[in-house]
XYZ file of C-alpha atoms in Angstrom:
405
model
C 9.586 -17.006 15.607
C 13.405 -17.091 15.702
C 13.369 -12.757 14.876
C 16.770 -12.462 15.441
C 17.517 -15.752 13.416
C 15.671 -14.096 10.005
C 17.988 -13.133 6.795
C 15.575 -10.915 5.596
C 13.124 -8.624 7.144
C 10.456 -6.824 4.874
C 7.953 -4.161 5.806
C 4.616 -3.734 3.856
C 2.623 -0.999 4.327
C -1.482 -1.042 3.062
C -3.440 2.448 1.905
C -6.688 4.837 3.643
C -5.134 8.258 2.972
C -3.335 10.114 5.220
C -5.238 7.429 8.108
C -3.306 4.837 6.917
C 0.161 7.064 7.297
C -0.401 8.025 10.283
C -1.381 4.842 11.537
C 1.722 3.281 9.984
C 4.009 5.983 12.142
C 2.931 5.324 14.638
C 3.546 1.052 14.137
C 6.992 1.722 12.716
C 7.554 3.595 15.891
C 6.390 0.132 17.952
C 9.217 -1.592 15.398
C 11.250 0.916 16.787
C 10.413 0.607 20.089
C 11.261 -3.175 20.081
C 14.742 -3.208 18.482
C 13.668 -3.280 14.809
C 16.101 -1.320 12.474
C 14.552 0.823 9.620
C 17.254 0.833 6.724
C 17.808 2.789 3.600
C 19.505 5.977 1.774
C 22.098 5.178 -1.226
C 24.150 1.941 -1.656
C 27.351 3.392 -0.392
C 25.736 4.565 2.881
C 23.560 1.788 3.799
C 26.352 -0.573 3.548
C 28.367 1.124 5.499
C 25.541 1.555 8.519
C 23.672 -1.321 8.354
C 25.737 -3.958 7.087
C 24.540 -7.617 7.233
C 24.861 -10.374 9.818
C 27.016 -12.446 8.212
C 29.502 -9.089 7.595
C 28.990 -7.545 11.452
C 31.282 -7.715 14.281
C 27.913 -7.574 16.179
C 26.537 -10.562 16.488
C 23.550 -9.118 18.817
C 23.235 -6.831 16.310
C 19.561 -5.448 15.936
C 16.676 -7.079 13.648
C 17.122 -4.675 10.299
C 14.591 -3.814 7.924
C 15.860 -4.069 4.562
C 12.652 -4.218 1.992
C 9.660 -2.191 1.812
C 6.356 -2.917 -0.010
C 3.912 -0.001 -0.313
C 0.685 0.555 -2.276
C -1.141 3.722 -1.982
C -0.197 5.501 1.365
C 1.558 2.839 2.257
C 4.049 3.586 -1.273
C 4.659 7.225 0.286
C 5.631 5.940 3.724
C 7.816 3.189 2.479
C 9.522 5.765 0.332
C 10.396 7.584 2.404
C 12.168 5.438 4.557
C 13.852 3.403 2.231
C 15.025 6.567 0.934
C 16.911 6.953 4.620
C 14.863 9.556 6.265
C 14.745 8.676 9.856
C 10.922 7.094 11.590
C 11.123 11.224 13.125
C 11.286 12.603 10.040
C 8.266 11.649 9.085
C 6.128 12.778 12.207
C 7.583 16.687 10.861
C 6.256 15.616 7.751
C 3.176 15.137 9.590
C 3.203 18.452 11.797
C 2.117 15.225 14.876
C 1.769 16.454 18.269
C 5.348 19.094 16.978
C 6.456 19.887 20.449
C 4.033 18.222 22.385
C 5.445 15.836 24.242
C 9.666 15.284 24.167
C 8.764 11.647 22.829
C 7.906 13.659 19.345
C 10.774 16.043 19.053
C 13.010 15.746 16.218
C 16.027 17.584 16.043
C 15.790 20.458 13.270
C 18.454 18.744 10.824
C 15.836 15.573 10.666
C 13.061 17.254 10.350
C 11.877 17.608 6.686
C 9.320 20.226 4.589
C 5.649 19.534 6.314
C 3.395 17.824 3.906
C 0.191 21.039 3.492
C -3.082 20.171 2.034
C -1.664 22.107 -1.470
C 0.566 18.834 -1.954
C -2.583 16.694 -1.372
C -5.269 17.987 -3.808
C -3.214 19.597 -6.567
C -6.058 20.633 -8.888
C -6.163 19.215 -11.896
C -6.071 21.807 -13.646
C -6.075 21.203 -17.869
C -8.035 18.911 -17.301
C -11.212 20.850 -15.841
C -10.471 23.241 -18.568
C -11.379 21.182 -20.731
C -13.961 18.721 -19.463
C -16.896 20.027 -20.862
C -17.593 20.674 -24.929
C -17.125 24.368 -25.918
C -20.931 23.886 -27.026
C -21.655 23.734 -23.402
C -19.281 26.580 -22.059
C -20.841 28.696 -24.783
C -24.693 28.502 -23.597
C -26.372 27.025 -20.628
C -25.523 23.830 -19.792
C -29.372 23.304 -19.335
C -30.419 23.908 -23.073
C -29.553 20.682 -23.982
C -30.692 19.334 -20.745
C -29.042 17.272 -17.851
C -28.790 13.708 -19.822
C -26.656 15.478 -22.703
C -24.376 17.096 -20.461
C -23.488 13.854 -18.520
C -23.552 11.686 -21.719
C -21.700 14.392 -23.330
C -19.806 16.975 -20.487
C -19.134 14.914 -18.076
C -16.172 13.311 -18.699
C -13.613 14.565 -15.711
C -11.078 12.048 -14.656
C -10.820 13.883 -11.722
C -10.966 16.724 -9.708
C -6.866 17.010 -8.287
C -3.821 15.259 -9.535
C -0.944 13.136 -7.800
C 1.327 15.768 -8.830
C 2.155 17.688 -5.589
C 2.576 14.597 -3.827
C 5.409 13.897 -6.881
C 6.658 17.065 -6.377
C 6.484 16.911 -2.993
C 9.036 13.587 -2.705
C 11.661 13.814 -5.701
C 11.984 18.154 -4.223
C 12.109 17.817 -0.574
C 12.573 14.124 0.986
C 13.857 11.211 -1.989
C 17.872 12.236 -2.411
C 17.852 9.624 -4.572
C 15.134 8.912 -6.761
C 16.727 5.697 -8.319
C 15.102 2.224 -7.511
C 18.210 0.319 -8.931
C 20.913 3.260 -6.773
C 18.933 2.748 -3.235
C 20.485 -0.002 -0.394
C 17.734 -1.518 0.323
C 14.284 -3.152 -1.828
C 11.403 -1.025 -2.308
C 8.187 -2.615 -4.230
C 5.199 -0.117 -4.791
C 2.468 -1.732 -6.588
C -0.878 0.693 -8.537
C -3.286 -0.814 -11.345
C -3.342 -0.482 -14.471
C -5.908 1.955 -15.986
C -6.269 0.017 -18.984
C -6.138 -3.554 -18.040
C -6.439 -5.902 -15.936
C -3.187 -6.141 -14.903
C -1.318 -5.051 -11.529
C 1.799 -3.267 -11.880
C 5.346 -3.312 -9.525
C 7.185 -0.753 -9.792
C 11.401 -1.696 -8.154
C 14.766 -2.493 -9.395
C 14.506 -4.694 -11.828
C 16.573 -4.524 -14.678
C 14.353 -5.666 -17.038
C 10.933 -4.329 -17.259
C 8.098 -7.959 -17.570
C 5.223 -9.122 -17.638
C 2.220 -11.704 -17.643
C -1.225 -12.456 -17.515
C -1.842 -10.693 -14.176
C 1.047 -8.299 -13.409
C 3.581 -6.163 -14.727
C 7.055 -5.633 -13.578
C 8.237 -1.944 -14.002
C 11.816 -0.923 -13.530
C 11.908 2.254 -15.445
C 10.683 5.181 -13.594
C 11.274 6.764 -10.705
C 10.450 6.382 -7.481
C 7.900 9.936 -6.694
C 6.304 8.674 -9.736
C 5.597 5.248 -8.983
C 4.174 6.504 -5.663
C 2.583 9.371 -7.482
C 0.881 6.391 -9.339
C -0.282 3.799 -6.156
C -1.826 6.940 -4.582
C -3.930 7.798 -7.125
C -7.266 7.097 -5.759
C -10.034 6.824 -8.312
C -11.911 8.994 -8.807
C -11.422 11.463 -6.189
C -7.579 11.427 -8.429
C -7.290 11.222 -12.059
C -4.960 8.453 -12.881
C -1.114 8.568 -13.216
C 0.990 8.103 -16.267
C 3.766 6.572 -16.545
C 6.077 7.616 -19.685
C 7.485 4.293 -21.123
C 11.184 4.698 -22.597
C 9.306 4.090 -26.137
C 7.188 6.972 -25.526
C 4.072 5.222 -24.896
C 1.674 6.942 -21.643
C 0.222 4.333 -19.952
C -1.436 5.094 -16.630
C -2.440 4.301 -13.444
C -4.236 4.489 -10.376
C -4.821 3.568 -6.602
C -2.568 0.041 -5.986
C -4.467 -1.342 -3.608
C -7.347 -2.017 -6.795
C -6.482 -6.001 -7.543
C -4.299 -6.440 -3.998
C -5.148 -5.093 -0.794
C -1.956 -6.406 0.744
C 0.480 -7.294 -1.613
C 2.815 -9.475 1.105
C 3.222 -11.883 -1.406
C 5.728 -9.233 -3.094
C 7.815 -9.706 -0.155
C 7.754 -13.091 -0.562
C 8.080 -13.598 -4.275
C 11.274 -11.343 -3.264
C 13.274 -13.650 -0.165
C 12.072 -12.367 2.607
C 11.644 -14.877 5.677
C 10.202 -12.216 7.499
C 6.873 -9.799 6.742
C 5.531 -7.692 9.143
C 2.690 -6.338 7.448
C 0.662 -3.636 8.651
C -2.710 -2.377 7.695
C -5.231 0.234 8.975
C -8.330 -0.932 6.930
C -10.822 -1.973 10.217
C -14.974 -2.073 9.870
C -16.632 -0.371 12.337
C -17.919 -3.381 15.500
C -20.794 -1.912 17.645
C -20.154 -0.132 20.974
C -22.622 0.533 22.780
C -20.913 4.894 23.730
C -21.306 5.130 19.501
C -24.378 3.021 18.114
C -25.412 1.401 15.618
C -24.430 2.592 12.182
C -28.048 3.495 10.463
C -28.296 7.203 12.076
C -24.975 8.501 10.871
C -26.292 8.175 7.298
C -25.191 7.259 3.832
C -21.154 8.603 4.192
C -20.532 6.028 7.177
C -22.476 3.567 5.602
C -21.272 3.684 2.717
C -17.489 4.004 4.386
C -18.501 0.658 6.221
C -18.887 -1.306 3.185
C -16.202 -0.586 1.540
C -14.176 -1.195 4.789
C -16.496 -4.967 5.463
C -14.978 -5.516 1.630
C -11.251 -5.085 2.407
C -11.828 -6.554 4.886
C -12.605 -9.882 3.201
C -10.206 -9.248 1.229
C -7.290 -9.164 3.572
C -8.717 -11.466 5.641
C -8.580 -14.854 3.114
C -5.457 -13.263 2.164
C -4.171 -13.987 5.917
C -6.459 -17.907 5.671
C -4.938 -18.549 2.018
C -1.605 -18.309 3.780
C -2.152 -20.441 7.162
C -4.428 -22.959 4.922
C -0.719 -23.567 2.940
C 1.421 -23.718 6.605
C -1.318 -26.216 7.257
C -1.268 -28.369 4.327
C 2.474 -28.498 4.326
C 2.833 -29.737 7.745
C 0.582 -32.233 7.478
C 1.835 -33.704 4.641
C 5.339 -33.503 6.364
C 4.010 -35.494 9.605
C 2.913 -37.688 7.408
C 5.698 -38.678 4.957
C 7.401 -38.940 8.967
C 4.162 -41.612 9.641
C 4.748 -43.193 7.202
C 8.816 -43.303 7.093
C 9.133 -42.596 3.886
C 12.715 -42.566 2.331
C 14.554 -38.299 2.497
C 14.633 -38.595 -0.883
C 10.936 -39.577 -1.376
C 10.073 -37.419 1.618
C 11.905 -34.527 -0.299
C 10.199 -34.615 -3.538
C 6.729 -34.859 -2.297
C 7.070 -31.367 0.094
C 9.981 -29.502 -2.896
C 6.156 -30.031 -5.024
C 4.035 -29.097 -2.642
C 6.351 -25.943 -2.676
C 6.640 -25.030 -5.441
C 2.691 -25.501 -6.630
C 1.814 -23.371 -3.296
C 4.013 -20.919 -3.677
C 5.412 -21.992 -0.492
C 8.520 -20.929 2.196
C 7.960 -22.458 5.279
C 10.788 -20.660 6.169
C 8.144 -17.149 5.724
C 7.083 -16.267 8.870
C 4.478 -13.716 8.661
C 3.403 -11.073 11.074
C 0.004 -8.789 10.754
C -0.594 -5.541 12.452
C -4.020 -3.850 12.440
C -6.586 -1.617 14.378
C -8.151 -3.624 17.255
C -12.267 -3.481 17.088
C -12.141 -1.448 19.728
C -10.529 1.942 18.017
C -13.027 3.168 16.317
C -11.865 6.347 16.322
C -9.995 5.216 13.852
C -13.766 4.349 11.456
C -14.484 7.657 11.577
C -11.467 9.438 11.317
C -11.316 11.618 8.009
C -9.150 10.062 5.454
C -7.027 12.888 4.378
C -7.450 15.207 6.898
C -3.518 16.447 8.241
C -4.938 18.268 12.023
C -2.345 17.587 13.906
C -4.344 16.531 17.041
C -5.979 13.858 15.018
C -3.089 12.600 13.500
C -1.773 12.078 16.895
C -5.244 10.103 18.116
C -4.241 7.903 14.830
C -0.882 7.474 15.142
C -1.134 5.875 19.255
C -3.841 3.745 17.923
C -1.092 2.076 15.451
C 2.116 2.282 18.440
C -0.264 0.260 20.722
C -1.474 -2.836 17.993
C 2.371 -2.370 16.866
C 2.977 -3.649 20.690
C 0.326 -5.545 21.658
C 0.492 -7.581 18.168
C 4.507 -7.970 18.626
C 4.556 -8.485 22.420
C 3.495 -12.212 21.336
C 6.950 -12.909 19.365
C 9.410 -10.647 21.047
């Protein structure tokens, strides 16, 4: 893989709570260690600091990431990087290893406000107050019985909402809160609550839709991230207001697609680096069987197995498309078909399979022996725990990248 020859490099980040965010930071540190640069900021700033290769005088310019795709926690990390904030500033936001070693020490001018539990767990207070019917508030719940309570009273759409995340990004992080004003491409995925469509927020001139996907360009970055991180049932669906005033509710960006590499491919990326943190537990003698850990661990394992299967099938499908294309290309050569006929066949295959032979993929995920990832809390901001996860992401990234660089 000729990474130096790549014209458009994309970074795709999956979801998984704060745990996934810390893992992505570790992966990004590994990318930086291997010479990758994270472009971001306003159009003027990016053009000045990160010129395209054809405009740069230095032929040995480092590979630069200019396209970001994020879902859920990955949307948060992607938006911060695309806004021009340094990778090191993310470390301060998550309070990871503050002053514990020179590797993590960050100059004061690069620090951003620390992310707190008040930003993550913004109480859905208005909904909670209107949760139960007035009759249930005035007398004992037991008067109508449990069945009445569940049928008529349990209409809470989430204990928390993601308003705190939206406000944190808008107030403390994003100097540019418009997709179209960034000097790089940023795409955030979410899922429509009252439809079967996936939503992709980005720098679209016009908002369009088809049977499976809606492309929205009229919302702010902070709102798109809030919609993508609204994980049910803990977090309430997030309202996105259309220009005509109509409200469309969205929630977690990984409901329909666990890894949205296709978004980067659809927008011309020829190298797509994807980071995801969902790795089911694989038996380890030091830990033992999950059946001894109880229901929460088993439920978590079942969810991770479903997510891993979706990612594995996605990766296998990409490989099958590549194999099909190469087999047909080889067959055309063996049959000595005229170039015109050969090109026609191969172009038809590329069109029908939505395949670009120039696009390469690098997937980075925790290794099976990283069982600490499975048992780590999804929403803990404990600096020591996050530093362990960050180091796992860093080592995972280095191990994979050694194959290519």
